[in-house]
Amino acid sequence: STAQIGVTGLAVMGRNLARNFARNGYTVALHNRTAARTHDLVAEFGEEGIFVPTETAEEFVAALERPRRLVIMVKAGAATDAVIGEFAPLLEPGDMIVDGGNAHFADTRRREKELREQGIHFVGTGVSGGEEGALHGPSIMPGGSVESYAALGPMLEKISAKAKDGAPCVTHVGPDGAGHFVKMVHNGIEYADMQLIGEAYQLLRDVGGYTPAQIADVFRTWNTGRLDSYLIEITAEVLSHVDAATDRPFVDIVQDRAEQKGTGRWTVQIALDLGVPVSGIAEAVFARSLSGHADLRAASGELAGPRPEPIADTERADFADHVEQALYASKIVSYTQGFHEIAAGSAEYDWDIDLGAVARIWRGGCIIRAAFLDRITAAYEADPGLVSLLSDKGFAEEIAAAQNDWRSVVSTAVTEGVPTPGFAAALAYYDTLRAERLPAALTQGQRDFFGAHTYRRVDREGSFHTLWGGDRSEVEA
Ligand code: NBP
């Protein structure tokens, strides 16, 4: 038993994670259901470090130093349970199973509880950054016990991405499912970021009259400012790519039906359960879903409405500036909503998550990495009890400065018939928070009328009901 860590599940993610541990000097035991993958890894990358290839579960477990650290990197769901079922009986108290797959946090809570009864630490861990991240340094979001982090933390810090200030992009997020919960919301925010970028692109194209290559340049410029982020950077790459077969912009030869694997949908489902309004993330999930409904979109030519007319060349640059403001303001709102969901999950499950630390470990390695995250960390450091990112003075001022352009972009989109559910939902959220009075009062009246659901008054304590079917006098409920 010589290996400090073992990885089972050697598809793209597991293989690169195993290589990352080995490149950082750790001896890595390898295992995969189909042994060929194990041998391929050693044949191709054996030079990179010290690997201990194994074929059976028994060999794999025997190869690990105690307490054992075993990383599972298999397809999330039933495969994870199958692998746990195979290895857990071979482990001893104090050993650690790290699940780096995209598990649902409720599954992680169940698994953690079951394994805790056997004395095994189960460390549900979000890993973001795709296959490149897994190899060169991902953002890592581990849950599980404090003891397990003491044993695993230094290794994870070594293989993780480093932010620009050198800080490792990993922290102990909290007990049991906290890590996978935070990874889920990360992905929800990623959906929202992508949708907002998509809307900016469509507006620049249909209203701004820019070509995809010109839009790539606009994005490159934005990427030198406050929108500096991985997603803006790769968007410019995708938009400037030309299809070799047709010589057309790549973005024009791809079918416009977005797919999804489910973490964005979970973010919205859980937000509904927790009562957290994540309208921007929800619109992003719905936008992907609607794009895929070929049946509903079949009538596109028959549905009446404006066809956008590009503006004059002389107005383009100003319009692009306004779109940048709309994108930035909407982005602040979607992060506000995502962090609200993390705070609510943390309260519900007693995780005590440090929101500033979450923003800090997203600064490198992960898909939503962005200069902007430094600002979020600073906001939570200045006030750990911050109710909402929009309560931070800095963000509130930036939104205030952006809002005229934001409003004009949304109204242009509406007038020209360009769908911008992300920009519009974010603005509606902001205006809802600003409103002195909401029609929720009317909703309460309607509910009382048809269902005697009662209401509260602005001027007196207590619950009241109006006798709508009788003399309309008010009774205390
Ligand atoms: P996949 O999600 O495609 O899973 C393939 C691996 O699962 C193979 O090693 C396969 O073994 C193994 N496996 C399956 Br399928 N069923 C199994 C079973 N019943 N028993 C044992 N092993 C089984 O791999 P991936 O794309 O590398 O992703 C791994 C995990 O990381 C997933 O949970 C994914 O959601 C997560 N993740 C992926 C990314 C990404 O960018 N791809 C990013 C972040 C997280 P075999 O070789 O024998 O078929």
Coordinates of C-alpha atoms and ligand atoms in Angstrom, one line a residue:
S1 CA 0.0 0.0 0.0
T2 CA 1.9 3.0 -1.4
A3 CA -0.6 5.2 -3.0
Q4 CA -1.7 8.4 -1.3
I5 CA -4.8 8.6 -3.4
G6 CA -6.8 6.4 -5.7
V7 CA -9.1 7.3 -8.6
T8 CA -11.8 5.0 -9.9
G9 CA -13.6 6.0 -13.0
L10 CA -11.1 7.0 -15.6
A11 CA -13.2 8.6 -18.4
V12 CA -12.2 12.2 -19.4
M13 CA -12.6 13.7 -15.9
G14 CA -11.2 10.9 -13.8
R15 CA -8.2 10.4 -16.0
N16 CA -7.2 14.0 -16.0
L17 CA -7.8 14.3 -12.2
A18 CA -5.5 11.3 -11.7
R19 CA -2.9 12.8 -13.9
N20 CA -3.2 16.1 -12.0
F21 CA -2.5 14.3 -8.7
A22 CA 0.4 12.4 -10.2
R23 CA 1.9 15.6 -11.7
N24 CA 1.8 17.1 -8.3
G25 CA 3.9 14.4 -6.8
Y26 CA 1.3 12.1 -5.4
T27 CA 1.4 8.3 -6.0
V28 CA -2.0 7.5 -7.6
A29 CA -3.8 4.1 -7.6
L30 CA -5.9 3.7 -10.7
H31 CA -9.1 1.7 -11.2
N32 CA -11.8 1.6 -13.8
R33 CA -14.7 -0.9 -14.4
T34 CA -13.3 -1.6 -17.8
A35 CA -9.6 -2.3 -17.2
A36 CA -8.5 -1.1 -20.6
R37 CA -9.0 2.5 -19.6
T38 CA -6.6 2.0 -16.7
H39 CA -3.9 0.5 -18.9
D40 CA -4.4 3.1 -21.6
L41 CA -3.8 5.8 -19.1
V42 CA -0.5 4.3 -17.9
A43 CA 0.6 3.6 -21.4
E44 CA 0.0 7.2 -22.6
F45 CA 0.8 9.2 -19.5
G46 CA 2.8 6.8 -17.2
E47 CA 5.8 9.2 -17.5
E48 CA 4.0 12.0 -15.8
G49 CA 4.2 10.5 -12.3
I50 CA 3.8 7.4 -10.2
F51 CA 0.7 5.4 -11.0
V52 CA -0.3 2.1 -9.4
P53 CA -2.7 0.4 -12.0
T54 CA -5.1 -2.1 -10.5
E55 CA -7.8 -4.3 -12.0
T56 CA -10.0 -5.4 -9.1
A57 CA -11.7 -3.5 -6.3
E58 CA -9.6 -5.5 -3.7
E59 CA -6.3 -4.7 -5.4
F60 CA -7.3 -1.0 -5.7
V61 CA -8.2 -0.8 -2.0
A62 CA -5.0 -2.7 -1.0
A63 CA -2.9 -0.2 -2.9
L64 CA -4.0 2.7 -0.8
E65 CA -2.2 4.1 2.3
R66 CA -4.4 4.3 5.4
P67 CA -6.6 6.2 6.0
R68 CA -7.5 5.6 2.4
R69 CA -8.5 8.4 0.1
L70 CA -10.5 7.1 -2.8
V71 CA -11.9 9.4 -5.5
I72 CA -15.0 8.2 -7.5
M73 CA -15.3 9.9 -10.9
V74 CA -18.1 7.9 -12.6
K75 CA -21.4 8.9 -14.2
A76 CA -23.6 10.5 -11.6
G77 CA -26.6 8.5 -10.3
A78 CA -26.9 4.8 -10.2
A79 CA -23.3 4.2 -11.3
T80 CA -22.1 6.1 -8.2
D81 CA -24.2 3.9 -5.9
A82 CA -22.9 0.8 -7.6
V83 CA -19.3 1.9 -7.1
I84 CA -19.9 2.8 -3.5
G85 CA -21.6 -0.6 -3.0
E86 CA -18.6 -2.3 -4.4
F87 CA -15.9 -0.5 -2.4
A88 CA -17.5 0.4 1.0
P89 CA -17.4 -3.2 2.3
L90 CA -13.7 -3.2 1.7
L91 CA -13.0 0.0 3.6
E92 CA -12.3 0.6 7.3
P93 CA -13.3 3.3 9.7
G94 CA -11.5 6.6 9.0
D95 CA -11.3 5.9 5.2
M96 CA -12.6 8.6 2.9
I97 CA -14.6 8.3 -0.3
V98 CA -14.6 11.5 -2.4
D99 CA -17.4 11.7 -5.0
G100 CA -16.2 14.2 -7.7
G101 CA -19.2 13.5 -10.0
N102 CA -22.1 15.9 -10.5
A103 CA -24.2 14.2 -7.9
H104 CA -27.5 15.7 -6.7
F105 CA -26.8 17.1 -3.2
A106 CA -29.8 15.1 -1.8
D107 CA -28.1 11.9 -3.0
T108 CA -24.9 13.1 -1.3
R109 CA -26.7 13.7 2.0
R110 CA -28.1 10.1 1.8
R111 CA -24.8 8.5 1.0
E112 CA -22.9 10.5 3.6
K113 CA -25.3 9.4 6.3
E114 CA -25.2 5.8 5.3
L115 CA -21.4 5.7 5.2
R116 CA -21.0 7.7 8.4
E117 CA -22.7 4.9 10.1
Q118 CA -19.8 2.6 9.0
G119 CA -17.3 5.2 10.1
I120 CA -16.4 6.1 6.5
H121 CA -16.1 9.8 5.5
F122 CA -18.1 10.5 2.4
V123 CA -16.9 13.7 0.7
G124 CA -19.3 14.9 -1.9
T125 CA -17.2 17.3 -4.0
G126 CA -18.1 19.6 -6.8
V127 CA -15.5 19.8 -9.5
S128 CA -15.7 22.5 -12.2
G129 CA -13.6 23.3 -15.1
G130 CA -14.3 20.5 -17.6
E131 CA -11.6 18.2 -18.7
E132 CA -8.9 20.9 -19.0
G133 CA -9.7 22.1 -15.5
A134 CA -9.4 18.6 -14.1
L135 CA -5.9 18.3 -15.6
H136 CA -4.5 21.8 -15.0
G137 CA -6.4 22.8 -11.9
P138 CA -10.2 22.9 -11.3
S139 CA -12.2 24.8 -8.8
I140 CA -13.0 22.3 -6.1
M141 CA -16.1 22.4 -3.8
P142 CA -15.8 19.7 -1.2
G143 CA -18.5 18.9 1.4
G144 CA -18.2 16.3 4.2
S145 CA -16.7 16.3 7.6
V146 CA -14.1 18.7 9.1
E147 CA -11.8 15.6 9.7
S148 CA -11.9 14.6 6.1
Y149 CA -11.0 18.1 4.9
A150 CA -8.0 18.1 7.3
A151 CA -6.7 14.9 5.5
L152 CA -7.7 15.9 2.0
G153 CA -7.5 19.7 1.9
P154 CA -3.8 20.0 1.4
M155 CA -3.9 17.6 -1.6
L156 CA -6.9 19.4 -3.1
E157 CA -5.2 22.7 -2.6
K158 CA -2.2 21.5 -4.5
I159 CA -4.2 20.2 -7.6
S160 CA -6.7 23.0 -7.6
A161 CA -6.6 26.1 -9.8
K162 CA -5.0 29.2 -8.3
A163 CA -6.6 32.6 -8.5
K164 CA -4.6 35.6 -9.8
D165 CA -3.5 36.3 -6.2
G166 CA -2.2 32.7 -5.8
A167 CA -5.0 31.5 -3.5
P168 CA -6.1 27.9 -4.2
C169 CA -9.6 27.6 -5.6
V170 CA -10.8 25.2 -3.0
T171 CA -12.3 25.5 0.5
H172 CA -14.2 23.2 2.9
V173 CA -17.7 24.3 1.8
G174 CA -19.6 22.7 4.7
P175 CA -21.0 19.3 5.9
D176 CA -22.5 16.5 3.9
G177 CA -24.2 17.8 0.7
A178 CA -22.9 21.4 0.9
G179 CA -20.2 21.0 -1.8
H180 CA -22.5 19.5 -4.3
F181 CA -25.2 22.1 -3.5
V182 CA -22.7 24.9 -4.2
K183 CA -21.6 23.1 -7.5
M184 CA -25.3 22.9 -8.5
V185 CA -25.8 26.6 -8.0
H186 CA -22.5 27.3 -9.8
N187 CA -24.0 25.5 -12.8
G188 CA -27.3 27.4 -12.5
I189 CA -25.3 30.7 -12.6
E190 CA -23.4 29.4 -15.5
Y191 CA -26.7 28.8 -17.4
A192 CA -27.7 32.4 -16.6
D193 CA -24.3 33.8 -17.7
M194 CA -24.5 31.9 -21.0
Q195 CA -28.1 33.0 -21.6
L196 CA -27.2 36.7 -20.9
I197 CA -24.2 36.5 -23.2
G198 CA -26.4 34.9 -25.9
E199 CA -29.0 37.7 -25.6
A200 CA -26.2 40.3 -25.9
Y201 CA -25.0 38.6 -29.1
Q202 CA -28.4 38.4 -30.6
L203 CA -29.1 42.1 -30.0
L204 CA -25.7 43.1 -31.4
R205 CA -26.5 41.0 -34.5
D206 CA -30.1 41.8 -35.1
V207 CA -30.3 45.4 -33.9
G208 CA -26.7 46.4 -33.9
G209 CA -26.2 45.0 -37.4
Y210 CA -22.8 43.5 -36.5
T211 CA -21.4 40.3 -38.1
P212 CA -20.3 37.4 -35.8
A213 CA -16.7 38.3 -36.3
Q214 CA -17.3 41.9 -35.4
I215 CA -19.2 40.8 -32.3
A216 CA -16.2 38.6 -31.4
D217 CA -14.2 41.8 -31.3
V218 CA -16.8 43.6 -29.2
F219 CA -16.6 40.7 -26.7
R220 CA -12.8 40.9 -26.7
T221 CA -13.0 44.5 -25.8
W222 CA -15.5 43.8 -23.0
N223 CA -13.2 41.1 -21.8
T224 CA -10.6 43.8 -20.9
G225 CA -13.1 45.5 -18.5
R226 CA -15.4 44.5 -15.7
L227 CA -16.9 41.6 -17.7
D228 CA -13.5 39.9 -17.9
S229 CA -14.4 36.2 -17.6
Y230 CA -13.8 32.8 -19.2
L231 CA -17.2 32.7 -20.7
I232 CA -16.8 36.1 -22.5
E233 CA -13.4 35.0 -23.7
I234 CA -14.6 31.7 -25.2
T235 CA -17.6 33.4 -26.7
A236 CA -15.3 35.6 -28.7
E237 CA -13.5 32.4 -29.9
V238 CA -16.7 30.7 -30.9
L239 CA -18.0 33.7 -32.7
S240 CA -14.8 34.3 -34.7
H241 CA -14.6 30.6 -35.8
V242 CA -15.5 30.0 -39.4
D243 CA -16.8 26.6 -40.6
A244 CA -14.3 25.0 -42.9
A245 CA -16.8 23.1 -45.0
T246 CA -19.0 26.1 -45.9
D247 CA -16.8 29.1 -45.1
R248 CA -19.7 30.5 -43.1
P249 CA -19.6 31.7 -39.5
F250 CA -19.6 28.6 -37.3
V251 CA -22.4 30.0 -35.2
D252 CA -24.7 30.0 -38.3
I253 CA -24.2 26.3 -39.1
V254 CA -25.0 25.0 -35.7
Q255 CA -28.6 24.0 -34.9
D256 CA -30.1 26.5 -32.5
R257 CA -31.4 23.9 -30.0
A258 CA -29.6 24.0 -26.7
E259 CA -29.1 20.9 -24.7
Q260 CA -28.7 20.5 -20.9
K261 CA -27.6 17.8 -18.5
G262 CA -29.7 18.8 -15.5
T263 CA -27.8 20.8 -13.0
G264 CA -29.4 24.1 -14.1
R265 CA -32.8 22.4 -13.8
W266 CA -32.0 21.2 -10.3
T267 CA -30.9 24.7 -9.3
V268 CA -34.4 25.9 -10.2
Q269 CA -36.3 23.0 -8.7
I270 CA -34.5 23.4 -5.4
A271 CA -34.9 27.1 -5.5
L272 CA -38.7 26.6 -5.8
D273 CA -38.6 24.2 -2.8
L274 CA -36.6 26.8 -0.8
G275 CA -38.8 29.7 -1.9
V276 CA -35.9 31.5 -3.5
P277 CA -36.7 33.6 -6.6
V278 CA -34.1 32.7 -9.1
S279 CA -36.0 34.1 -12.1
G280 CA -32.8 34.8 -14.2
I281 CA -31.6 31.2 -13.8
A282 CA -35.1 29.9 -14.4
E283 CA -35.4 31.9 -17.6
A284 CA -32.0 30.5 -18.8
V285 CA -33.2 26.9 -18.2
F286 CA -36.6 27.7 -19.9
A287 CA -34.8 29.4 -22.9
R288 CA -32.7 26.2 -23.5
S289 CA -35.8 24.1 -23.2
L290 CA -37.9 26.3 -25.5
S291 CA -35.2 26.4 -28.1
G292 CA -35.4 22.6 -28.3
H293 CA -39.2 22.5 -28.9
A294 CA -39.1 22.2 -32.7
D295 CA -42.8 21.5 -32.7
L296 CA -43.7 24.8 -31.0
R297 CA -41.2 26.8 -33.1
A298 CA -42.5 25.3 -36.3
A299 CA -45.1 28.1 -36.6
S300 CA -42.3 30.7 -36.4
G301 CA -43.1 32.2 -39.8
E302 CA -46.8 32.5 -39.1
L303 CA -46.6 34.3 -35.8
A304 CA -47.0 38.1 -36.3
G305 CA -44.5 40.6 -35.0
P306 CA -41.7 42.9 -35.9
R307 CA -38.6 41.7 -37.7
P308 CA -35.6 43.7 -36.3
E309 CA -34.1 46.3 -38.5
P310 CA -30.4 47.1 -37.9
I311 CA -29.7 50.6 -36.6
A312 CA -27.6 53.1 -38.5
D313 CA -23.8 52.4 -38.5
T314 CA -23.2 55.7 -36.6
E315 CA -25.3 54.4 -33.7
R316 CA -23.7 51.0 -33.4
A317 CA -20.9 51.7 -31.0
D318 CA -23.3 53.5 -28.5
F319 CA -25.7 50.6 -28.8
A320 CA -22.9 48.1 -28.0
D321 CA -22.0 50.2 -24.9
H322 CA -25.7 50.0 -23.8
V323 CA -25.8 46.3 -24.3
E324 CA -22.6 46.0 -22.1
Q325 CA -24.4 47.9 -19.3
A326 CA -27.5 45.6 -19.7
L327 CA -25.3 42.5 -19.6
Y328 CA -23.4 43.6 -16.5
A329 CA -26.5 44.7 -14.6
S330 CA -28.3 41.5 -15.4
K331 CA -25.2 39.5 -14.3
I332 CA -25.2 41.2 -10.9
V333 CA -28.9 40.2 -10.6
S334 CA -28.3 36.5 -11.5
Y335 CA -25.4 36.3 -9.0
T336 CA -27.6 37.9 -6.4
Q337 CA -30.2 35.2 -7.0
G338 CA -27.6 32.4 -7.0
F339 CA -26.0 33.5 -3.7
H340 CA -29.4 33.9 -2.2
E341 CA -30.1 30.3 -3.0
I342 CA -26.8 29.2 -1.4
A343 CA -27.6 31.2 1.7
A344 CA -31.1 29.6 1.9
G345 CA -29.7 26.1 1.4
S346 CA -27.1 26.8 4.0
A347 CA -29.8 27.9 6.5
E348 CA -32.1 25.0 5.7
Y349 CA -29.4 22.3 6.1
D350 CA -27.3 24.0 8.8
W351 CA -24.2 24.2 6.6
D352 CA -22.9 27.5 7.7
I353 CA -21.5 28.3 4.2
D354 CA -19.1 31.2 3.9
L355 CA -20.5 33.0 0.9
G356 CA -17.4 35.1 0.4
A357 CA -15.3 31.9 0.4
V358 CA -17.5 30.5 -2.3
A359 CA -17.0 33.5 -4.5
R360 CA -13.2 33.2 -3.8
I361 CA -12.9 29.6 -5.0
W362 CA -14.8 30.4 -8.2
R363 CA -12.2 33.0 -9.2
G364 CA -10.1 30.3 -11.0
G365 CA -10.6 27.0 -12.7
C366 CA -14.3 26.9 -13.0
I367 CA -16.5 27.8 -16.0
I368 CA -17.9 31.0 -14.4
R369 CA -14.5 32.3 -13.3
A370 CA -14.4 36.1 -13.6
A371 CA -12.7 39.2 -12.3
F372 CA -16.2 40.2 -11.0
L373 CA -16.0 37.4 -8.3
D374 CA -13.3 39.4 -6.4
R375 CA -16.0 42.1 -5.9
I376 CA -18.4 39.5 -4.5
T377 CA -15.8 38.2 -2.0
A378 CA -15.1 41.8 -1.0
A379 CA -18.8 42.5 -0.5
Y380 CA -19.2 39.5 1.8
E381 CA -16.0 40.2 3.7
A382 CA -17.1 43.7 4.3
D383 CA -20.4 42.5 5.6
P384 CA -20.8 38.7 6.2
G385 CA -24.4 39.3 7.1
L386 CA -25.2 40.9 3.7
V387 CA -28.9 40.2 3.0
S388 CA -28.4 40.4 -0.8
L389 CA -25.6 41.4 -3.2
L390 CA -27.8 44.3 -4.1
S391 CA -27.6 45.6 -0.6
D392 CA -23.8 46.1 -1.2
K393 CA -23.2 49.7 -1.8
G394 CA -20.8 49.1 -4.6
F395 CA -23.1 46.8 -6.6
A396 CA -26.1 49.1 -5.9
E397 CA -24.2 52.0 -7.3
E398 CA -23.1 50.1 -10.4
I399 CA -26.6 49.0 -11.1
A400 CA -27.8 52.5 -10.6
A401 CA -25.3 53.7 -13.2
A402 CA -26.2 51.0 -15.7
Q403 CA -29.9 51.2 -15.4
N404 CA -30.9 53.8 -18.0
D405 CA -29.0 51.9 -20.7
W406 CA -30.3 48.5 -19.3
R407 CA -33.9 49.8 -19.6
S408 CA -33.3 51.2 -23.1
V409 CA -31.9 47.9 -24.3
V410 CA -34.8 45.9 -22.9
S411 CA -37.3 48.3 -24.5
T412 CA -35.5 48.2 -27.8
A413 CA -35.6 44.4 -27.6
V414 CA -39.3 44.4 -26.9
T415 CA -40.0 46.9 -29.7
E416 CA -37.9 45.0 -32.2
G417 CA -39.2 41.6 -31.2
V418 CA -35.8 40.1 -30.1
P419 CA -36.4 37.7 -27.1
T420 CA -34.4 38.8 -24.1
P421 CA -35.9 36.8 -21.2
G422 CA -32.7 37.0 -19.1
F423 CA -32.3 40.8 -19.4
A424 CA -36.0 41.4 -18.9
A425 CA -36.3 39.0 -15.9
A426 CA -33.3 40.5 -14.2
L427 CA -34.7 44.0 -14.7
A428 CA -38.1 43.0 -13.4
Y429 CA -36.5 41.5 -10.3
Y430 CA -34.6 44.7 -9.7
D431 CA -37.8 46.8 -10.1
T432 CA -39.7 44.5 -7.8
L433 CA -37.1 45.1 -5.1
R434 CA -37.3 48.8 -5.7
A435 CA -41.1 49.0 -5.7
E436 CA -42.8 50.8 -2.8
R437 CA -46.0 48.9 -3.3
L438 CA -46.5 45.6 -5.2
P439 CA -49.7 44.2 -6.6
A440 CA -49.2 41.4 -4.0
A441 CA -51.8 43.4 -2.0
L442 CA -54.3 42.8 -4.8
T443 CA -53.3 39.1 -4.9
Q444 CA -54.1 38.8 -1.2
G445 CA -57.5 40.4 -1.8
Q446 CA -58.3 38.0 -4.6
R447 CA -57.2 35.0 -2.4
D448 CA -59.3 36.2 0.4
F449 CA -62.3 36.7 -2.0
F450 CA -62.3 33.2 -3.5
G451 CA -60.7 31.1 -0.7
A452 CA -61.1 33.1 2.5
H453 CA -57.3 32.9 2.8
T454 CA -57.2 36.1 5.0
Y455 CA -54.8 39.1 4.7
R456 CA -52.8 41.4 7.0
R457 CA -53.5 45.1 7.2
V458 CA -50.9 47.9 6.9
D459 CA -52.3 49.7 9.9
R460 CA -53.1 46.9 12.5
E461 CA -51.7 43.6 13.7
G462 CA -53.6 40.4 13.1
S463 CA -55.2 38.4 10.2
F464 CA -58.4 39.6 8.6
H465 CA -61.2 38.4 6.3
T466 CA -63.8 40.3 4.4
L467 CA -67.2 38.8 4.1
W468 CA -67.2 39.1 0.3
G469 CA -70.4 37.2 -0.3
G470 CA -72.2 39.1 2.5
D471 CA -72.2 42.7 3.6
R472 CA -68.5 43.0 3.0
S473 CA -67.7 43.9 6.6
E474 CA -64.4 42.8 7.9
V475 CA -63.9 40.1 10.6
E476 CA -60.7 39.2 12.5
A477 CA -59.6 35.7 11.4
Ligands
NBP1 P1 -18.9 9.8 -17.6 O1 -19.9 10.6 -16.8 O2 -19.1 9.6 -19.0 O3 -18.8 8.4 -16.9 C1 -18.0 7.4 -17.4 C2 -17.3 6.6 -16.3 O4 -18.3 6.0 -15.5 C3 -16.4 5.5 -16.9 O5 -15.3 5.4 -16.1 C4 -17.4 4.3 -16.7 O6 -16.7 3.1 -16.7 C5 -18.0 4.6 -15.4 N1 -19.2 3.8 -15.1 C6 -20.4 3.9 -15.6 BR1 -20.9 4.9 -17.0 N2 -21.3 3.0 -15.0 C7 -20.5 2.4 -14.1 C8 -20.9 1.4 -13.2 N3 -22.1 0.9 -13.0 N4 -19.9 0.9 -12.4 C9 -18.6 1.4 -12.5 N5 -18.3 2.4 -13.3 C10 -19.2 2.9 -14.1 O7 -17.5 10.4 -17.3 P2 -16.9 11.9 -17.2 O8 -17.4 12.8 -18.3 O9 -15.5 11.8 -17.1 O10 -17.5 12.5 -15.9 C11 -17.3 11.9 -14.6 C12 -18.1 12.6 -13.6 O11 -17.7 13.9 -13.5 C13 -19.6 12.7 -13.9 O12 -20.3 12.6 -12.7 C14 -19.8 14.1 -14.5 O13 -21.1 14.6 -14.3 C15 -18.8 14.8 -13.7 N6 -18.3 16.1 -14.3 C16 -18.0 16.1 -15.6 C17 -17.5 17.3 -16.2 C18 -17.2 17.3 -17.6 O14 -16.8 18.4 -18.1 N7 -17.3 16.2 -18.4 C19 -17.3 18.4 -15.4 C20 -17.5 18.3 -14.0 C21 -18.0 17.1 -13.5 P3 -16.4 2.3 -18.0 O15 -15.1 2.8 -18.6 O16 -16.2 0.9 -17.6 O17 -17.6 2.5 -18.9

